[in-house]
PDB file of C-alpha atoms and ligand atoms in Angstrom:
ATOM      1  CA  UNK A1258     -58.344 -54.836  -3.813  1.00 41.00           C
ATOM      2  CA  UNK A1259     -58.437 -51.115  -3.035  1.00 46.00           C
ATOM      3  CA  UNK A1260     -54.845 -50.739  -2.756  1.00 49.00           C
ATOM      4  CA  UNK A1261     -54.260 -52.112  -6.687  1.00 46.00           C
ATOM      5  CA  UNK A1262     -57.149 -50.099  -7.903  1.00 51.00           C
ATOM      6  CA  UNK A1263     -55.455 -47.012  -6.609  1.00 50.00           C
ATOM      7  CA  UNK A1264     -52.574 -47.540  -9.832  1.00 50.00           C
ATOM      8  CA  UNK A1265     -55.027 -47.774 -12.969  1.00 63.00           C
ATOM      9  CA  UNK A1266     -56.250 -43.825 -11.467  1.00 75.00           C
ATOM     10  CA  UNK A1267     -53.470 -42.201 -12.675  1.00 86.00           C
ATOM     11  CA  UNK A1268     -53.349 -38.482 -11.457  1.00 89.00           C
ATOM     12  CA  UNK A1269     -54.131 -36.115 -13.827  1.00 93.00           C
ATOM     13  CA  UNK A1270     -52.489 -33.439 -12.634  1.00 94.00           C
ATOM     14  CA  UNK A1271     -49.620 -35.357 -11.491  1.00 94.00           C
ATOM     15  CA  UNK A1272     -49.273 -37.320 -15.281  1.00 96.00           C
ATOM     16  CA  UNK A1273     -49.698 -33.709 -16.690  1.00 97.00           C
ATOM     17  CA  UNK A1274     -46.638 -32.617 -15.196  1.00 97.00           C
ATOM     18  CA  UNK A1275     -44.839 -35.644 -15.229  1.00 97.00           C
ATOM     19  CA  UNK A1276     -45.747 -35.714 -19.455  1.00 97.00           C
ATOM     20  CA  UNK A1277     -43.994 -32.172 -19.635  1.00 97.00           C
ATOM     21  CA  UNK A1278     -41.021 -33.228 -17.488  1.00 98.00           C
ATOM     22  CA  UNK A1279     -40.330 -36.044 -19.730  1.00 97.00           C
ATOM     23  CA  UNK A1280     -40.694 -34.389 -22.620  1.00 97.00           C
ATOM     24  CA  UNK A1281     -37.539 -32.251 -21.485  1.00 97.00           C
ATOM     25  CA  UNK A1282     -35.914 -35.208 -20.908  1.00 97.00           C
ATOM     26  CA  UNK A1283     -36.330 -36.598 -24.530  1.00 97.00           C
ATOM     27  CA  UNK A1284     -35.448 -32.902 -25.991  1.00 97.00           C
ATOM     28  CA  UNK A1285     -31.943 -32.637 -23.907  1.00 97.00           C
ATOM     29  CA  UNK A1286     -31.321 -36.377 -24.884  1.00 95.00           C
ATOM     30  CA  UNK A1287     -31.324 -35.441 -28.403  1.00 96.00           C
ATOM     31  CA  UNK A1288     -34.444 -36.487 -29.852  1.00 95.00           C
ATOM     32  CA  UNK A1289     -36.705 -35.871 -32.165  1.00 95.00           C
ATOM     33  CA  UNK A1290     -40.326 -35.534 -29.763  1.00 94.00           C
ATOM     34  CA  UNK A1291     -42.501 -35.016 -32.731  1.00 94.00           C
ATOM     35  CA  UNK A1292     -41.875 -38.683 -34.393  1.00 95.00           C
ATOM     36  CA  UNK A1293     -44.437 -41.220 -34.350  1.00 95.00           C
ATOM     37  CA  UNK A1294     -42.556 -43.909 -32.033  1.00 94.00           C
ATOM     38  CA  UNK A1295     -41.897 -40.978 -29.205  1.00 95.00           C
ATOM     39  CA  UNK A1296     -44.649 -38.428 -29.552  1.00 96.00           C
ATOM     40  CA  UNK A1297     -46.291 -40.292 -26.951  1.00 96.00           C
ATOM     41  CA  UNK A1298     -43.581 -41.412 -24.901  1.00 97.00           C
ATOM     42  CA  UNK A1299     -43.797 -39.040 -22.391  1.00 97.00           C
ATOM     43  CA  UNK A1300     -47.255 -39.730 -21.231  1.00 97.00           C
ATOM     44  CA  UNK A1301     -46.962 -43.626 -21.032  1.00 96.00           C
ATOM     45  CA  UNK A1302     -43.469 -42.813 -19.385  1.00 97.00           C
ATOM     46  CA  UNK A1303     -45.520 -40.333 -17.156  1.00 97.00           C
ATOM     47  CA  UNK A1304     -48.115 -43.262 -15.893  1.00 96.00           C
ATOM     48  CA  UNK A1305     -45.109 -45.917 -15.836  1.00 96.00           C
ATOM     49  CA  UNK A1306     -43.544 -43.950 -13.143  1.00 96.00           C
ATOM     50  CA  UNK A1307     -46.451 -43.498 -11.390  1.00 95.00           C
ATOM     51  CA  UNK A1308     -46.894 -47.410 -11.288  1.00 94.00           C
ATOM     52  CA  UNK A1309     -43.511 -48.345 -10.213  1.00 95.00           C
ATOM     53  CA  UNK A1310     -43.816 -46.074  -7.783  1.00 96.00           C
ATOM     54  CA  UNK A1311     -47.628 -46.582  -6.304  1.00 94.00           C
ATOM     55  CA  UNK A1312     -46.221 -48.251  -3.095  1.00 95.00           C
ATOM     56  CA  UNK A1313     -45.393 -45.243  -1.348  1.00 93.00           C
ATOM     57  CA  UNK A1314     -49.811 -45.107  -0.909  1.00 93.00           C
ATOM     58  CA  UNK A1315     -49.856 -48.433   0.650  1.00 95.00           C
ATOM     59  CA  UNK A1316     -49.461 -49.306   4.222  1.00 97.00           C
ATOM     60  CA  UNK A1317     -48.027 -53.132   4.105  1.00 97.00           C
ATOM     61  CA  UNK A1318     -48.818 -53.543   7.895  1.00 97.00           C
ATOM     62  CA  UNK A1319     -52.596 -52.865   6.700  1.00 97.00           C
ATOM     63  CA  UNK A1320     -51.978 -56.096   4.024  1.00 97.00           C
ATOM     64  CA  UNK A1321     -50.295 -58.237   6.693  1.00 97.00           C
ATOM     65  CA  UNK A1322     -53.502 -56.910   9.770  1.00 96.00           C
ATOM     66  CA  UNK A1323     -56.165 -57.686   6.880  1.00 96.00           C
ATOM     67  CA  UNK A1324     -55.966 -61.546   6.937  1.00 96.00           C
ATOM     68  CA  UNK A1325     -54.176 -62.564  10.669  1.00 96.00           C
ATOM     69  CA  UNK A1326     -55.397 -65.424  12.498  1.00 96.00           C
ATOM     70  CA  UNK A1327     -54.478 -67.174  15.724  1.00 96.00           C
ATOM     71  CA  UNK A1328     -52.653 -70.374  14.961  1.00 95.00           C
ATOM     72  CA  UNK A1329     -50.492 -72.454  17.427  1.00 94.00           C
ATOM     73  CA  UNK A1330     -48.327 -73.993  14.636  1.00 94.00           C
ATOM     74  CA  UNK A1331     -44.962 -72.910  15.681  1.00 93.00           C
ATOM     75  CA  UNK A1332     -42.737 -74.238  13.439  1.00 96.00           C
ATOM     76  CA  UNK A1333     -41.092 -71.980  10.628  1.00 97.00           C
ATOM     77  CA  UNK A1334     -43.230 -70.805   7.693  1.00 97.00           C
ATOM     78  CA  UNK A1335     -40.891 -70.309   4.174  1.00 97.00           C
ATOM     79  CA  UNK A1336     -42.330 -68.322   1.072  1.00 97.00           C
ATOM     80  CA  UNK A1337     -39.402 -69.080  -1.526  1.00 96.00           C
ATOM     81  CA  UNK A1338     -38.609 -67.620  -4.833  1.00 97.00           C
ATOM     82  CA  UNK A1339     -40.865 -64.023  -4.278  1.00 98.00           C
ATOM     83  CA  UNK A1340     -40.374 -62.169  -7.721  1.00 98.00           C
ATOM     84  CA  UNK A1341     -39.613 -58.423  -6.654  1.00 98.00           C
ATOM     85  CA  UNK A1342     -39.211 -56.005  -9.095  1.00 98.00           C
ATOM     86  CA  UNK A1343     -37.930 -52.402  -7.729  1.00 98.00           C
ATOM     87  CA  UNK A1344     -36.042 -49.459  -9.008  1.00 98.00           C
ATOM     88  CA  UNK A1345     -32.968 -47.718  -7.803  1.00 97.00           C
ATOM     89  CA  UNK A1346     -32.960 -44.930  -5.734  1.00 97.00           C
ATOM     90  CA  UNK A1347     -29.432 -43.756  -7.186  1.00 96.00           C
ATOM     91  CA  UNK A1348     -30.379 -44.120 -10.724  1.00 94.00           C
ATOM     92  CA  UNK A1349     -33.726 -44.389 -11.409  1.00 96.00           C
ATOM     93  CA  UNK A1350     -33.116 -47.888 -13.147  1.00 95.00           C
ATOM     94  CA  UNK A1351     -34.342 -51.335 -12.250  1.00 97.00           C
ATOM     95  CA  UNK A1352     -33.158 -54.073  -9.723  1.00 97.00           C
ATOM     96  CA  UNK A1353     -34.846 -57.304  -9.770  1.00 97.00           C
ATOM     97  CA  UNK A1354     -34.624 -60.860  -8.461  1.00 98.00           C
ATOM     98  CA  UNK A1355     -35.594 -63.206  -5.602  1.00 97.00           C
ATOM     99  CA  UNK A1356     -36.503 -62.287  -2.132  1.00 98.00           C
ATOM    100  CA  UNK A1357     -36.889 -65.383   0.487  1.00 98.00           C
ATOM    101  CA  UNK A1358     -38.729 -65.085   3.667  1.00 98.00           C
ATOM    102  CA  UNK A1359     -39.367 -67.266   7.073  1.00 98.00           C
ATOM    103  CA  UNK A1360     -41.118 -66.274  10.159  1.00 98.00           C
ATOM    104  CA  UNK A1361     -41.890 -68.522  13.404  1.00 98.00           C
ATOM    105  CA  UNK A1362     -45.298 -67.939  14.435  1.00 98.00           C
ATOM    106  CA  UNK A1363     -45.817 -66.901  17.948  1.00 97.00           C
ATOM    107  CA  UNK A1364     -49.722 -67.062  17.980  1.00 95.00           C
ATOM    108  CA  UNK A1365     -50.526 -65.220  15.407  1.00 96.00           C
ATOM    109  CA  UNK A1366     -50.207 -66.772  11.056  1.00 97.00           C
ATOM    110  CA  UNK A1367     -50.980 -64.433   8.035  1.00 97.00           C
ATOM    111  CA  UNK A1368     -52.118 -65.271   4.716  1.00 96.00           C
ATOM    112  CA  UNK A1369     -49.551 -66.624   2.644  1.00 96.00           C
ATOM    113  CA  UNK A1370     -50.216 -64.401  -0.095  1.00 96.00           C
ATOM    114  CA  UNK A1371     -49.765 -61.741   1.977  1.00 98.00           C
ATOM    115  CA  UNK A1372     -46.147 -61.751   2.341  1.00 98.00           C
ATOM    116  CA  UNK A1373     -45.024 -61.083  -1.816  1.00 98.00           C
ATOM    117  CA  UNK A1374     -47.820 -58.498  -1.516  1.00 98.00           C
ATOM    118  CA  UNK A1375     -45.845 -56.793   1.366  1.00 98.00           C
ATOM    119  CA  UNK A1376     -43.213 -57.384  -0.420  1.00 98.00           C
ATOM    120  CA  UNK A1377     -44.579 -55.455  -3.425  1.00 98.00           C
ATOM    121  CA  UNK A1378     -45.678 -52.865  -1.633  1.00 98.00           C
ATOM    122  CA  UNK A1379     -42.052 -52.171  -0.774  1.00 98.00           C
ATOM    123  CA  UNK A1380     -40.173 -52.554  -3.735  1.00 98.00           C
ATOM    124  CA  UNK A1381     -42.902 -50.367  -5.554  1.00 97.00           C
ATOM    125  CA  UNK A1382     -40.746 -47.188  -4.410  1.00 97.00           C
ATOM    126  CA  UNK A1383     -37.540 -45.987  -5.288  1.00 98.00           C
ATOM    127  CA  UNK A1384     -35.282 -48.438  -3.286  1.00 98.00           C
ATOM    128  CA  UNK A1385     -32.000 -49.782  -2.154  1.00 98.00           C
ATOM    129  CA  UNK A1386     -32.184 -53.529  -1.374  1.00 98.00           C
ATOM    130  CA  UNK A1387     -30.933 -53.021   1.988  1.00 98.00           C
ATOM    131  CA  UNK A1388     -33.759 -51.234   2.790  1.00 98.00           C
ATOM    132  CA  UNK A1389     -35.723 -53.175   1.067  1.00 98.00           C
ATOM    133  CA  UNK A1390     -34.468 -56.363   2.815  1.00 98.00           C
ATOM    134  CA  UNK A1391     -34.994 -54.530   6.629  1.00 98.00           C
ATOM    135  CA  UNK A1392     -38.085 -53.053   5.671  1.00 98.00           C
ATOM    136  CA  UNK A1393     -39.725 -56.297   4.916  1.00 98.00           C
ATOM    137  CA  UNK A1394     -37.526 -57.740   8.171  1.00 98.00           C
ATOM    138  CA  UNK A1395     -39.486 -55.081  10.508  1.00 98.00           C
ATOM    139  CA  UNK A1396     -43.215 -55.075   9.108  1.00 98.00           C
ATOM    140  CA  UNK A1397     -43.184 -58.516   9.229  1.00 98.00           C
ATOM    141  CA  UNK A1398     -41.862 -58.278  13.073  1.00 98.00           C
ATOM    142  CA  UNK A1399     -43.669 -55.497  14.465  1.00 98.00           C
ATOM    143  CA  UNK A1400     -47.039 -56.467  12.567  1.00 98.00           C
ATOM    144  CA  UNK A1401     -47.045 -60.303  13.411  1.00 97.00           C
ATOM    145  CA  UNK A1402     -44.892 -60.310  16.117  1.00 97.00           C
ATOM    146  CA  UNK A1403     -43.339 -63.874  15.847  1.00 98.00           C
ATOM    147  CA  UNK A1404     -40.545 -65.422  17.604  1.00 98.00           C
ATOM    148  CA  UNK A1405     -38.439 -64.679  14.405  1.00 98.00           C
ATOM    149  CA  UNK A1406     -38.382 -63.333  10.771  1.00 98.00           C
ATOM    150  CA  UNK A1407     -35.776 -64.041   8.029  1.00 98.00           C
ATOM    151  CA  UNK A1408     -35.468 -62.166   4.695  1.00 98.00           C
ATOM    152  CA  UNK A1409     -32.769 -62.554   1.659  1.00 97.00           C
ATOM    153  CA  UNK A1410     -33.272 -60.913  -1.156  1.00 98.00           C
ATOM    154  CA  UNK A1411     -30.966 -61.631  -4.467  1.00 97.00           C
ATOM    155  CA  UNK A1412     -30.801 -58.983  -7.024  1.00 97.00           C
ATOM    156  CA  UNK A1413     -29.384 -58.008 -10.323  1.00 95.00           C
ATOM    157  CA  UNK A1414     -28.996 -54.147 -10.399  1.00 94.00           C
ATOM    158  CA  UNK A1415     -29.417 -52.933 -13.957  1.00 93.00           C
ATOM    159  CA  UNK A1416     -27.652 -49.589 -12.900  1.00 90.00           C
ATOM    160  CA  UNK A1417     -24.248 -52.292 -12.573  1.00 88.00           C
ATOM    161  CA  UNK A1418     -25.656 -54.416 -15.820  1.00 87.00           C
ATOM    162  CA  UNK A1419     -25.475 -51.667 -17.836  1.00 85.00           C
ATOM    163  CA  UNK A1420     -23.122 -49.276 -16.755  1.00 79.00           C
ATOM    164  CA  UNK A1421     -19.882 -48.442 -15.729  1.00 68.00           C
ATOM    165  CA  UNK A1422     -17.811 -51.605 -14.478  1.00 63.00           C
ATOM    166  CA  UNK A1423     -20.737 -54.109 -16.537  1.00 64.00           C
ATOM    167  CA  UNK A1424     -20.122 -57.140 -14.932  1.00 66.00           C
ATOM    168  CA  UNK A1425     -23.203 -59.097 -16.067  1.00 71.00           C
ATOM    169  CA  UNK A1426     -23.609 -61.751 -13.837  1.00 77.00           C
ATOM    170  CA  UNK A1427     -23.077 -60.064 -10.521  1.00 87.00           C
ATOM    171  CA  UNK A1428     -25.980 -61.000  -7.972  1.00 91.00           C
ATOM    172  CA  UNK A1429     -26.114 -58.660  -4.603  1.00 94.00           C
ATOM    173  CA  UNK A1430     -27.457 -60.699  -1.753  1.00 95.00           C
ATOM    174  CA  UNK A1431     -28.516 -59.029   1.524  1.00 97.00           C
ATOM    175  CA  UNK A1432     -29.878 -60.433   4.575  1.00 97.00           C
ATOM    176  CA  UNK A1433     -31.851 -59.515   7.554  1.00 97.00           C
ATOM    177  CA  UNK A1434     -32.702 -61.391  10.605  1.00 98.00           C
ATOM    178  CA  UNK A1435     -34.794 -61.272  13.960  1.00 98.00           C
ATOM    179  CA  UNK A1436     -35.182 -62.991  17.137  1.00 98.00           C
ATOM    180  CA  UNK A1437     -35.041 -66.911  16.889  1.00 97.00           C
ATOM    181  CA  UNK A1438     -32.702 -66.769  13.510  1.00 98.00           C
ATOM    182  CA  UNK A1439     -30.632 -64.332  15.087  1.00 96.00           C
ATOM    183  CA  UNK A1440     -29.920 -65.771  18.685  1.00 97.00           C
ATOM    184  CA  UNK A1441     -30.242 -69.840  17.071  1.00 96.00           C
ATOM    185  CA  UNK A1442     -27.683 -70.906  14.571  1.00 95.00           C
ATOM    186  CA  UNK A1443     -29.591 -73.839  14.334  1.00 96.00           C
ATOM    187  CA  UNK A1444     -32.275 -71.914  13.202  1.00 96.00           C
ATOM    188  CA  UNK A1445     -30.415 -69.729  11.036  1.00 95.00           C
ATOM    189  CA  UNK A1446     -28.886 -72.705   9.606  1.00 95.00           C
ATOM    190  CA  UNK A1447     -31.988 -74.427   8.616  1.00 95.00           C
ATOM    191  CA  UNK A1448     -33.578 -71.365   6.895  1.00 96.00           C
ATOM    192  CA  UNK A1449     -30.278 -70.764   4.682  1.00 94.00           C
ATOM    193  CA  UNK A1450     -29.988 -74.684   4.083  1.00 93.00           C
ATOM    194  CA  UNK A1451     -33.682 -74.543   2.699  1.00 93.00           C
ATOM    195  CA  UNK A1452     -32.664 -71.652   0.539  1.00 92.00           C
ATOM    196  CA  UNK A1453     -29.610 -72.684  -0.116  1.00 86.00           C
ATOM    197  CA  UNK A1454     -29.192 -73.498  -4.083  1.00 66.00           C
ATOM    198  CA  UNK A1455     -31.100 -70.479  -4.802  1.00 49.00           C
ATOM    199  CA  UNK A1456     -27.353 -68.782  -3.754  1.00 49.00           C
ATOM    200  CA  UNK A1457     -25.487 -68.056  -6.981  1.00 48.00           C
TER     201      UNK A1457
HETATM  202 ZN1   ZN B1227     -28.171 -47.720  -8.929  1.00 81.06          ZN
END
Protein backbone atom coordinates (compact mmCIF):
# COMPACT_ATOMS: atom_id res chain seq x y z
CA UNK A 1 0.00 0.00 0.00
CA UNK A 2 1.30 3.44 -0.96
CA UNK A 3 0.28 5.06 2.12
CA UNK A 4 2.63 2.43 4.42
CA UNK A 5 5.43 2.67 1.99
CA UNK A 6 5.50 6.38 2.54
CA UNK A 7 7.07 5.52 6.51
CA UNK A 8 10.17 3.20 5.57
CA UNK A 9 11.30 6.77 3.26
CA UNK A 10 12.36 8.54 6.01
CA UNK A 11 13.24 12.24 5.07
CA UNK A 12 16.59 12.99 4.95
CA UNK A 13 16.54 16.29 5.55
CA UNK A 14 13.85 16.09 7.99
CA UNK A 15 15.84 12.94 10.11
CA UNK A 16 18.95 15.26 9.73
CA UNK A 17 17.46 17.82 11.74
CA UNK A 18 15.45 15.83 13.84
CA UNK A 19 19.11 13.69 14.71
CA UNK A 20 20.59 17.19 15.83
CA UNK A 21 17.49 18.17 17.83
CA UNK A 22 17.69 15.07 19.77
CA UNK A 23 20.99 15.13 20.34
CA UNK A 24 20.30 18.45 22.42
CA UNK A 25 17.87 16.73 24.11
CA UNK A 26 20.23 13.89 25.39
CA UNK A 27 23.07 16.69 26.20
CA UNK A 28 20.55 18.94 28.51
CA UNK A 29 19.27 15.56 30.03
CA UNK A 30 22.61 14.87 31.28
CA UNK A 31 24.11 12.35 29.19
CA UNK A 32 26.92 11.16 27.97
CA UNK A 33 26.12 11.27 23.69
CA UNK A 34 29.40 9.75 22.82
CA UNK A 35 28.71 6.15 24.60
CA UNK A 36 28.07 3.19 22.65
CA UNK A 37 24.29 2.50 23.84
CA UNK A 38 23.31 6.39 22.87
CA UNK A 39 25.65 7.50 20.13
CA UNK A 40 23.02 6.48 17.90
CA UNK A 41 20.04 7.29 19.70
CA UNK A 42 19.27 10.28 18.15
CA UNK A 43 18.91 9.06 14.66
CA UNK A 44 16.67 5.94 15.44
CA UNK A 45 14.79 8.47 17.82
CA UNK A 46 14.81 10.83 14.71
CA UNK A 47 12.98 8.04 12.30
CA UNK A 48 10.76 6.80 15.40
CA UNK A 49 9.15 10.11 15.45
CA UNK A 50 8.74 10.28 12.05
CA UNK A 51 6.78 6.87 12.20
CA UNK A 52 4.50 7.64 14.98
CA UNK A 53 3.77 10.49 13.39
CA UNK A 54 3.34 9.44 9.43
CA UNK A 55 -0.51 9.84 9.68
CA UNK A 56 -0.62 13.39 9.28
CA UNK A 57 0.29 12.24 5.09
CA UNK A 58 -2.67 10.07 4.93
CA UNK A 59 -6.14 10.97 4.00
CA UNK A 60 -8.39 8.16 5.93
CA UNK A 61 -11.47 9.15 3.77
CA UNK A 62 -9.12 7.98 0.72
CA UNK A 63 -8.76 4.32 2.84
CA UNK A 64 -12.49 4.19 3.62
CA UNK A 65 -13.45 5.56 -0.70
CA UNK A 66 -10.77 2.81 -1.85
CA UNK A 67 -12.84 -0.36 -1.10
CA UNK A 68 -16.89 0.94 -0.81
CA UNK A 69 -19.51 -1.11 -2.21
CA UNK A 70 -23.29 -0.93 -2.39
CA UNK A 71 -24.80 -3.36 0.05
CA UNK A 72 -28.46 -3.37 1.34
CA UNK A 73 -27.56 -5.14 4.64
CA UNK A 74 -28.78 -2.68 7.11
CA UNK A 75 -28.23 -4.03 10.21
CA UNK A 76 -25.24 -2.76 12.48
CA UNK A 77 -21.66 -3.71 11.53
CA UNK A 78 -19.17 -4.01 14.97
CA UNK A 79 -15.24 -4.10 14.60
CA UNK A 80 -14.31 -4.88 18.40
CA UNK A 81 -11.08 -4.78 20.21
CA UNK A 82 -9.08 -2.25 17.40
CA UNK A 83 -5.46 -1.97 18.93
CA UNK A 84 -4.62 1.90 18.62
CA UNK A 85 -1.50 3.04 19.59
CA UNK A 86 -1.12 7.09 19.66
CA UNK A 87 0.92 9.65 21.43
CA UNK A 88 -0.01 12.64 23.47
CA UNK A 89 -0.27 15.87 22.23
CA UNK A 90 0.55 17.41 25.82
CA UNK A 91 3.51 15.30 26.43
CA UNK A 92 4.84 13.69 23.71
CA UNK A 93 4.30 10.19 25.48
CA UNK A 94 2.14 7.26 24.54
CA UNK A 95 -1.65 6.39 25.02
CA UNK A 96 -2.80 3.09 24.01
CA UNK A 97 -5.75 0.71 24.23
CA UNK A 98 -9.01 -0.39 22.57
CA UNK A 99 -11.12 1.55 20.23
CA UNK A 100 -14.74 -0.09 19.31
CA UNK A 101 -16.68 0.91 16.33
CA UNK A 102 -20.40 0.29 14.73
CA UNK A 103 -21.93 1.86 11.77
CA UNK A 104 -25.51 1.07 10.13
CA UNK A 105 -25.13 0.88 6.54
CA UNK A 106 -27.32 3.07 4.52
CA UNK A 107 -26.36 1.67 1.00
CA UNK A 108 -23.10 1.88 1.01
CA UNK A 109 -20.44 -1.16 3.27
CA UNK A 110 -16.57 -0.71 3.41
CA UNK A 111 -13.98 -3.19 3.83
CA UNK A 112 -13.69 -4.37 7.18
CA UNK A 113 -10.14 -3.86 7.33
CA UNK A 114 -10.59 -0.59 6.51
CA UNK A 115 -11.87 0.74 9.64
CA UNK A 116 -8.45 -0.08 12.21
CA UNK A 117 -6.61 1.32 9.17
CA UNK A 118 -8.62 4.62 9.55
CA UNK A 119 -8.19 4.23 12.73
CA UNK A 120 -4.38 4.14 12.40
CA UNK A 121 -4.21 6.73 10.30
CA UNK A 122 -5.55 8.87 13.13
CA UNK A 123 -3.84 7.91 16.07
CA UNK A 124 -0.50 8.10 13.99
CA UNK A 125 -0.39 11.97 15.00
CA UNK A 126 0.07 13.67 18.07
CA UNK A 127 -3.43 13.18 19.69
CA UNK A 128 -5.93 13.59 22.41
CA UNK A 129 -8.44 10.69 22.51
CA UNK A 130 -11.26 12.95 22.22
CA UNK A 131 -10.23 13.87 19.08
CA UNK A 132 -9.28 10.86 18.28
CA UNK A 133 -12.68 9.32 19.20
CA UNK A 134 -14.71 12.30 16.93
CA UNK A 135 -12.33 12.14 14.29
CA UNK A 136 -12.93 8.54 13.60
CA UNK A 137 -16.92 9.41 14.52
CA UNK A 138 -16.93 12.00 11.41
CA UNK A 139 -14.77 10.20 8.59
CA UNK A 140 -16.64 7.35 9.09
CA UNK A 141 -20.01 9.60 8.73
CA UNK A 142 -19.23 11.95 6.12
CA UNK A 143 -17.26 9.23 3.97
CA UNK A 144 -19.91 6.34 4.21
CA UNK A 145 -22.70 8.18 5.08
CA UNK A 146 -24.73 5.56 7.14
CA UNK A 147 -27.71 5.90 9.20
CA UNK A 148 -25.30 5.87 12.27
CA UNK A 149 -21.66 5.50 13.56
CA UNK A 150 -20.50 4.59 17.11
CA UNK A 151 -16.91 4.87 18.43
CA UNK A 152 -15.37 4.15 22.14
CA UNK A 153 -12.10 4.18 22.56
CA UNK A 154 -10.39 2.94 26.07
CA UNK A 155 -7.00 4.15 26.83
CA UNK A 156 -4.20 4.05 29.28
CA UNK A 157 -2.26 7.41 29.07
CA UNK A 158 1.37 6.80 29.92
CA UNK A 159 1.74 10.65 30.59
CA UNK A 160 -0.84 9.61 33.95
CA UNK A 161 1.11 5.99 34.29
CA UNK A 162 4.11 7.52 34.84
CA UNK A 163 3.81 10.77 36.17
CA UNK A 164 2.52 12.97 38.57
CA UNK A 165 -0.68 11.49 40.43
CA UNK A 166 0.51 7.55 38.98
CA UNK A 167 -2.52 5.87 39.36
CA UNK A 168 -1.75 2.73 37.32
CA UNK A 169 -4.82 1.29 36.47
CA UNK A 170 -6.80 4.29 35.38
CA UNK A 171 -8.57 3.62 31.88
CA UNK A 172 -10.08 6.98 30.06
CA UNK A 173 -13.08 6.02 28.02
CA UNK A 174 -14.61 8.46 25.51
CA UNK A 175 -17.44 8.12 23.28
CA UNK A 176 -18.87 9.51 20.17
CA UNK A 177 -22.08 8.93 18.47
CA UNK A 178 -24.18 9.76 15.22
CA UNK A 179 -27.55 9.52 13.87
CA UNK A 180 -29.39 6.14 14.69
CA UNK A 181 -27.20 5.60 18.13
CA UNK A 182 -27.80 9.01 19.01
CA UNK A 183 -31.66 9.54 18.44
CA UNK A 184 -32.34 5.31 19.41
CA UNK A 185 -31.55 4.20 22.88
CA UNK A 186 -32.34 0.99 21.69
CA UNK A 187 -29.70 1.26 19.42
CA UNK A 188 -27.32 2.81 21.63
CA UNK A 189 -28.09 0.19 24.04
CA UNK A 190 -27.32 -2.70 21.89
CA UNK A 191 -23.92 -1.36 20.67
CA UNK A 192 -22.71 -0.70 24.44
CA UNK A 193 -24.31 -4.18 25.54
CA UNK A 194 -22.10 -5.85 22.72
CA UNK A 195 -19.14 -3.98 24.06
CA UNK A 196 -19.96 -4.13 27.24
CA UNK A 197 -17.26 -6.36 29.32
CA UNK A 198 -14.61 -4.73 27.42
CA UNK A 199 -15.62 -1.63 30.14
CA UNK A 200 -13.12 -1.77 33.00
ZN1 LIG B 1 -0.40 13.73 28.26
Amino acid sequence: MSNYKRTEEYNTEATKKLSENYRQILKLSGEDIEREGIIKTPERAAKAIQYLTHGTCINPADILRSAMFHEEYKQMVLIKDIEVYSLCEHHLLPFFGKAHIAYIPNGKIVGLSKIPRVVDAFARRLQVQERLTTQIRDCIQETLNPMGVAVVIEAKHLCMLMRGVQKQNSVATTSAFTGEFLENSKTRAEFIQLVSGKFH
